[in-house]
Amino acid sequence: MSSTLCFVLGTRPEIIKLSPVIRACQRRNVSFSIIHTGQHYSDELDSVFFDQLELPIPEYNLAVGSGDHGEQTGKMIVEIESVLEEERPEVVLVQGDTNSVLAGTIAATKMDGIDVGHVEAGLRSFDRDMPEEVNRRLADHAADYLFPPTETSQDQLLEEGLPEEWITVTGNTIVDAVMQNVEIAHERSDVRSRLGVEDRFALLTAHRAENVDDRERFVSLLDGVATAAEEYDLPVVYPIHPRAKKQIEEFEIDVPESIQLVEPQEFLDFLVLEDDATIVFTDSGGVQEESCILQTPCVTLRDNTERPETVEVGANKIVGVEAAGIADGTREMLSMESDWENPFGDGTAGERILDTLGYE
Ligand code: UD1
Ligand code: UDP
């Protein structure tokens, strides 16, 4: 069996951000197969997105699951290589900066006749302690096609010596995904009444290893968000990633009362929450982009970002996890008009990627 393209994906954001490329393949009759590493496997991080985005069930699910970086990535490389031997695609597409991206890239790049395309190339936090920073750098330097979302990320690739002819600025596929789904989301979702947030509210997501695996940082983040939101009488809704949930239990953290912990939300419900929130607090990459696209002010609970475009247009403030910084950032973001430009493109990234690969 052979398909033209193989998508290697494994986590919630990769499923969402590759969905526009997969749809574009379907529209153009480009044959493809999906290799799911199984890095995310809980229904609420995985199968709900295939259902809701009406994506085909992956031909291959490697069921690698959770584990230390070496074990997880190593198992993925072995399994992906064996599937690629069978499928022999022309191109393998990976998206973003997870361990699944690194594994897909390493497996494919050493195989004769298979090119690698990296979607969302050129992002840099310049923080090498983040596993994601290592993954995205290595993927960029092993790939044959680089699809940076913006001129800023393109410039970074050029500065690192990558050849101009390998690079195409496409916009970010998350714009495609938001544009394809936000109206439907508002029509169909009852999330606000279900969660009891029919008035003004703040939305929180936090799952990044450097925040939730460190008790002191995690407590400071939660207390800081609760205090900043209380100043504006905002209840906080926190759809909690399983990693963060596990850490709250393990560290026996008392979550402030104004923060309502809820299950991870399906994409359409989450889009409604992001669109309707008075303010978003997050350490997620994708959520910084989506709140920028949806004109909702964002306060980022990190010391850096690989999405500087959101800050430059005035949509996002990077504040760390200390209470004073979170409160100042919240005041600043809520004192401004939400009328910035979307820096991430016009929602045709999926089509542009296929154009560049020559699949008309
Ligand atoms: C991974 C990515 C991160 C991305 C995030 C998206 C890496 C290094 N990290 O982080 O960049 O932002 O996905 O959400 O690739 N777990 C479950 N169910 C699951 C998956 C995980 O309960 O389906 C729990 C397990 O306890 C696991 C922990 O979450 O040990 C961490 O999972 P892992 O895949 O290692 O990283 P994420 O934190 O999800
Ligand atoms: N998301 C979702 N439900 C949630 C939280 C997030 O559908 O409860 C979506 C969100 O819309 C975005 C993506 O998940 O598209 C972001 O994933 P995550 O924050 O896990 O990873 P990151 O972007 O930081 O890698």
PDB file of C-alpha atoms in Angstrom, residues 159-303:
ATOM      1  CA  GLU A 159      19.306  33.548  10.154  1.00  0.00           C
ATOM      2  CA  GLU A 160      20.054  29.950  11.126  1.00  0.00           C
ATOM      3  CA  GLY A 161      21.366  29.332   7.602  1.00  0.00           C
ATOM      4  CA  LEU A 162      18.463  27.351   6.167  1.00  0.00           C
ATOM      5  CA  PRO A 163      18.133  27.776   2.388  1.00  0.00           C
ATOM      6  CA  GLU A 164      15.539  30.245   1.163  1.00  0.00           C
ATOM      7  CA  GLU A 165      14.265  27.822  -1.475  1.00  0.00           C
ATOM      8  CA  TRP A 166      13.144  25.367   1.214  1.00  0.00           C
ATOM      9  CA  ILE A 167      11.003  27.973   2.950  1.00  0.00           C
ATOM     10  CA  THR A 168       7.418  29.127   2.248  1.00  0.00           C
ATOM     11  CA  VAL A 169       5.497  31.466   4.537  1.00  0.00           C
ATOM     12  CA  THR A 170       1.981  30.033   4.731  1.00  0.00           C
ATOM     13  CA  GLY A 171       0.251  31.638   7.700  1.00  0.00           C
ATOM     14  CA  ASN A 172      -0.657  29.399  10.610  1.00  0.00           C
ATOM     15  CA  THR A 173      -3.081  26.537   9.965  1.00  0.00           C
ATOM     16  CA  ILE A 174      -4.799  27.466  13.242  1.00  0.00           C
ATOM     17  CA  VAL A 175      -6.352  30.453  11.433  1.00  0.00           C
ATOM     18  CA  ASP A 176      -7.874  28.005   8.925  1.00  0.00           C
ATOM     19  CA  ALA A 177      -9.135  25.838  11.797  1.00  0.00           C
ATOM     20  CA  VAL A 178     -10.633  28.787  13.698  1.00  0.00           C
ATOM     21  CA  MET A 179     -12.279  30.241  10.587  1.00  0.00           C
ATOM     22  CA  GLN A 180     -13.694  26.845   9.595  1.00  0.00           C
ATOM     23  CA  ASN A 181     -15.178  26.222  13.043  1.00  0.00           C
ATOM     24  CA  VAL A 182     -15.971  29.344  15.048  1.00  0.00           C
ATOM     25  CA  GLU A 183     -19.417  30.055  13.583  1.00  0.00           C
ATOM     26  CA  ILE A 184     -20.496  26.441  13.859  1.00  0.00           C
ATOM     27  CA  ALA A 185     -19.189  26.500  17.427  1.00  0.00           C
ATOM     28  CA  HIS A 186     -21.431  29.406  18.411  1.00  0.00           C
ATOM     29  CA  GLU A 187     -24.429  27.782  16.715  1.00  0.00           C
ATOM     30  CA  ARG A 188     -23.985  24.386  18.342  1.00  0.00           C
ATOM     31  CA  SER A 189     -22.301  24.862  21.705  1.00  0.00           C
ATOM     32  CA  ASP A 190     -24.116  25.101  25.019  1.00  0.00           C
ATOM     33  CA  VAL A 191     -20.840  25.216  26.939  1.00  0.00           C
ATOM     34  CA  ARG A 192     -21.509  28.478  28.780  1.00  0.00           C
ATOM     35  CA  SER A 193     -24.802  27.378  30.253  1.00  0.00           C
ATOM     36  CA  ARG A 194     -23.393  23.901  30.937  1.00  0.00           C
ATOM     37  CA  LEU A 195     -20.480  25.372  32.901  1.00  0.00           C
ATOM     38  CA  GLY A 196     -22.591  28.108  34.504  1.00  0.00           C
ATOM     39  CA  VAL A 197     -20.640  31.034  32.998  1.00  0.00           C
ATOM     40  CA  GLU A 198     -23.397  33.014  31.319  1.00  0.00           C
ATOM     41  CA  ASP A 199     -21.965  36.326  32.595  1.00  0.00           C
ATOM     42  CA  ARG A 200     -18.421  37.646  32.266  1.00  0.00           C
ATOM     43  CA  PHE A 201     -15.649  35.149  32.998  1.00  0.00           C
ATOM     44  CA  ALA A 202     -11.929  34.487  32.530  1.00  0.00           C
ATOM     45  CA  LEU A 203     -10.516  31.377  30.852  1.00  0.00           C
ATOM     46  CA  LEU A 204      -7.377  29.637  32.129  1.00  0.00           C
ATOM     47  CA  THR A 205      -5.258  26.855  30.655  1.00  0.00           C
ATOM     48  CA  ALA A 206      -1.944  25.717  32.139  1.00  0.00           C
ATOM     49  CA  HIS A 207      -0.211  22.456  31.342  1.00  0.00           C
ATOM     50  CA  ARG A 208       3.382  23.273  30.430  1.00  0.00           C
ATOM     51  CA  ALA A 209       5.971  21.110  32.188  1.00  0.00           C
ATOM     52  CA  GLU A 210       7.980  24.047  33.554  1.00  0.00           C
ATOM     53  CA  ASN A 211       4.842  25.389  35.294  1.00  0.00           C
ATOM     54  CA  VAL A 212       2.853  22.391  36.483  1.00  0.00           C
ATOM     55  CA  ASP A 213       5.728  20.055  37.375  1.00  0.00           C
ATOM     56  CA  ASP A 214       7.136  22.680  39.782  1.00  0.00           C
ATOM     57  CA  ARG A 215       4.918  23.025  42.902  1.00  0.00           C
ATOM     58  CA  GLU A 216       6.026  26.549  43.750  1.00  0.00           C
ATOM     59  CA  ARG A 217       5.451  27.882  40.238  1.00  0.00           C
ATOM     60  CA  PHE A 218       2.108  26.126  39.893  1.00  0.00           C
ATOM     61  CA  VAL A 219       0.774  27.466  43.223  1.00  0.00           C
ATOM     62  CA  SER A 220       1.998  30.970  42.396  1.00  0.00           C
ATOM     63  CA  LEU A 221       0.333  30.805  38.958  1.00  0.00           C
ATOM     64  CA  LEU A 222      -3.038  29.676  40.379  1.00  0.00           C
ATOM     65  CA  ASP A 223      -3.046  32.208  43.225  1.00  0.00           C
ATOM     66  CA  GLY A 224      -1.894  34.999  40.897  1.00  0.00           C
ATOM     67  CA  VAL A 225      -4.635  34.296  38.335  1.00  0.00           C
ATOM     68  CA  ALA A 226      -7.333  34.073  41.026  1.00  0.00           C
ATOM     69  CA  THR A 227      -6.276  37.399  42.590  1.00  0.00           C
ATOM     70  CA  ALA A 228      -5.996  39.222  39.257  1.00  0.00           C
ATOM     71  CA  ALA A 229      -9.412  37.957  38.120  1.00  0.00           C
ATOM     72  CA  GLU A 230     -11.063  38.800  41.472  1.00  0.00           C
ATOM     73  CA  GLU A 231     -10.078  42.456  40.966  1.00  0.00           C
ATOM     74  CA  TYR A 232     -12.489  42.436  37.984  1.00  0.00           C
ATOM     75  CA  ASP A 233     -15.079  40.121  39.604  1.00  0.00           C
ATOM     76  CA  LEU A 234     -14.323  37.432  37.071  1.00  0.00           C
ATOM     77  CA  PRO A 235     -14.878  33.769  37.882  1.00  0.00           C
ATOM     78  CA  VAL A 236     -12.176  31.635  36.241  1.00  0.00           C
ATOM     79  CA  VAL A 237     -12.884  28.491  34.201  1.00  0.00           C
ATOM     80  CA  TYR A 238      -9.934  26.097  33.943  1.00  0.00           C
ATOM     81  CA  PRO A 239     -10.321  23.136  31.554  1.00  0.00           C
ATOM     82  CA  ILE A 240      -7.582  21.059  33.033  1.00  0.00           C
ATOM     83  CA  HIS A 241      -5.059  19.013  31.061  1.00  0.00           C
ATOM     84  CA  PRO A 242      -4.462  15.549  32.610  1.00  0.00           C
ATOM     85  CA  ARG A 243      -0.840  16.407  33.305  1.00  0.00           C
ATOM     86  CA  ALA A 244      -1.864  19.424  35.417  1.00  0.00           C
ATOM     87  CA  LYS A 245      -4.636  17.456  37.136  1.00  0.00           C
ATOM     88  CA  LYS A 246      -2.162  14.754  38.123  1.00  0.00           C
ATOM     89  CA  GLN A 247       0.235  17.369  39.530  1.00  0.00           C
ATOM     90  CA  ILE A 248      -2.494  19.113  41.568  1.00  0.00           C
ATOM     91  CA  GLU A 249      -3.290  15.772  43.176  1.00  0.00           C
ATOM     92  CA  GLU A 250       0.326  14.778  43.702  1.00  0.00           C
ATOM     93  CA  PHE A 251       1.345  18.167  45.170  1.00  0.00           C
ATOM     94  CA  GLU A 252      -1.922  18.353  47.185  1.00  0.00           C
ATOM     95  CA  ILE A 253      -2.543  21.890  45.957  1.00  0.00           C
ATOM     96  CA  ASP A 254      -5.604  23.784  47.226  1.00  0.00           C
ATOM     97  CA  VAL A 255      -6.984  25.456  44.124  1.00  0.00           C
ATOM     98  CA  PRO A 256      -8.449  28.919  44.909  1.00  0.00           C
ATOM     99  CA  GLU A 257     -12.243  28.881  45.104  1.00  0.00           C
ATOM    100  CA  SER A 258     -12.769  31.321  42.244  1.00  0.00           C
ATOM    101  CA  ILE A 259     -11.102  28.878  39.849  1.00  0.00           C
ATOM    102  CA  GLN A 260     -13.524  26.273  38.539  1.00  0.00           C
ATOM    103  CA  LEU A 261     -11.770  23.119  37.360  1.00  0.00           C
ATOM    104  CA  VAL A 262     -13.543  21.441  34.457  1.00  0.00           C
ATOM    105  CA  GLU A 263     -12.694  18.590  32.101  1.00  0.00           C
ATOM    106  CA  PRO A 264     -10.710  19.377  28.928  1.00  0.00           C
ATOM    107  CA  GLN A 265     -13.254  20.749  26.467  1.00  0.00           C
ATOM    108  CA  GLU A 266     -14.004  19.687  22.919  1.00  0.00           C
ATOM    109  CA  PHE A 267     -12.671  22.075  20.290  1.00  0.00           C
ATOM    110  CA  LEU A 268     -15.971  23.811  19.466  1.00  0.00           C
ATOM    111  CA  ASP A 269     -16.809  24.382  23.133  1.00  0.00           C
ATOM    112  CA  PHE A 270     -13.302  25.622  23.801  1.00  0.00           C
ATOM    113  CA  LEU A 271     -13.478  28.065  20.882  1.00  0.00           C
ATOM    114  CA  VAL A 272     -16.672  29.545  22.334  1.00  0.00           C
ATOM    115  CA  LEU A 273     -14.999  29.947  25.728  1.00  0.00           C
ATOM    116  CA  GLU A 274     -11.970  31.647  24.137  1.00  0.00           C
ATOM    117  CA  ASP A 275     -14.127  33.906  21.987  1.00  0.00           C
ATOM    118  CA  ASP A 276     -16.466  34.942  24.812  1.00  0.00           C
ATOM    119  CA  ALA A 277     -14.011  35.225  27.708  1.00  0.00           C
ATOM    120  CA  THR A 278     -13.203  38.706  29.023  1.00  0.00           C
ATOM    121  CA  ILE A 279      -9.575  37.626  29.264  1.00  0.00           C
ATOM    122  CA  VAL A 280      -7.523  34.472  28.694  1.00  0.00           C
ATOM    123  CA  PHE A 281      -4.721  33.308  31.002  1.00  0.00           C
ATOM    124  CA  THR A 282      -2.546  30.609  29.483  1.00  0.00           C
ATOM    125  CA  ASP A 283       0.811  28.919  29.058  1.00  0.00           C
ATOM    126  CA  SER A 284      -0.319  27.164  25.873  1.00  0.00           C
ATOM    127  CA  GLY A 285       1.138  27.984  22.472  1.00  0.00           C
ATOM    128  CA  GLY A 286      -2.047  27.452  20.500  1.00  0.00           C
ATOM    129  CA  VAL A 287      -4.203  29.361  22.969  1.00  0.00           C
ATOM    130  CA  GLN A 288      -1.980  32.464  22.622  1.00  0.00           C
ATOM    131  CA  GLU A 289      -2.605  32.324  18.865  1.00  0.00           C
ATOM    132  CA  GLU A 290      -6.328  31.622  19.046  1.00  0.00           C
ATOM    133  CA  SER A 291      -7.068  34.412  21.534  1.00  0.00           C
ATOM    134  CA  CYS A 292      -5.127  36.777  19.253  1.00  0.00           C
ATOM    135  CA  ILE A 293      -7.168  35.648  16.234  1.00  0.00           C
ATOM    136  CA  LEU A 294     -10.445  35.931  18.194  1.00  0.00           C
ATOM    137  CA  GLN A 295      -9.639  39.421  19.593  1.00  0.00           C
ATOM    138  CA  THR A 296      -9.659  38.267  23.221  1.00  0.00           C
ATOM    139  CA  PRO A 297      -6.913  39.781  25.422  1.00  0.00           C
ATOM    140  CA  CYS A 298      -4.334  37.243  26.584  1.00  0.00           C
ATOM    141  CA  VAL A 299      -1.984  37.130  29.562  1.00  0.00           C
ATOM    142  CA  THR A 300       0.725  34.497  29.133  1.00  0.00           C
ATOM    143  CA  LEU A 301       1.938  32.730  32.267  1.00  0.00           C
ATOM    144  CA  ARG A 302       5.464  32.111  31.036  1.00  0.00           C
ATOM    145  CA  ASP A 303       8.813  33.870  31.025  1.00  0.00           C
TER     146      ASP A 303
END
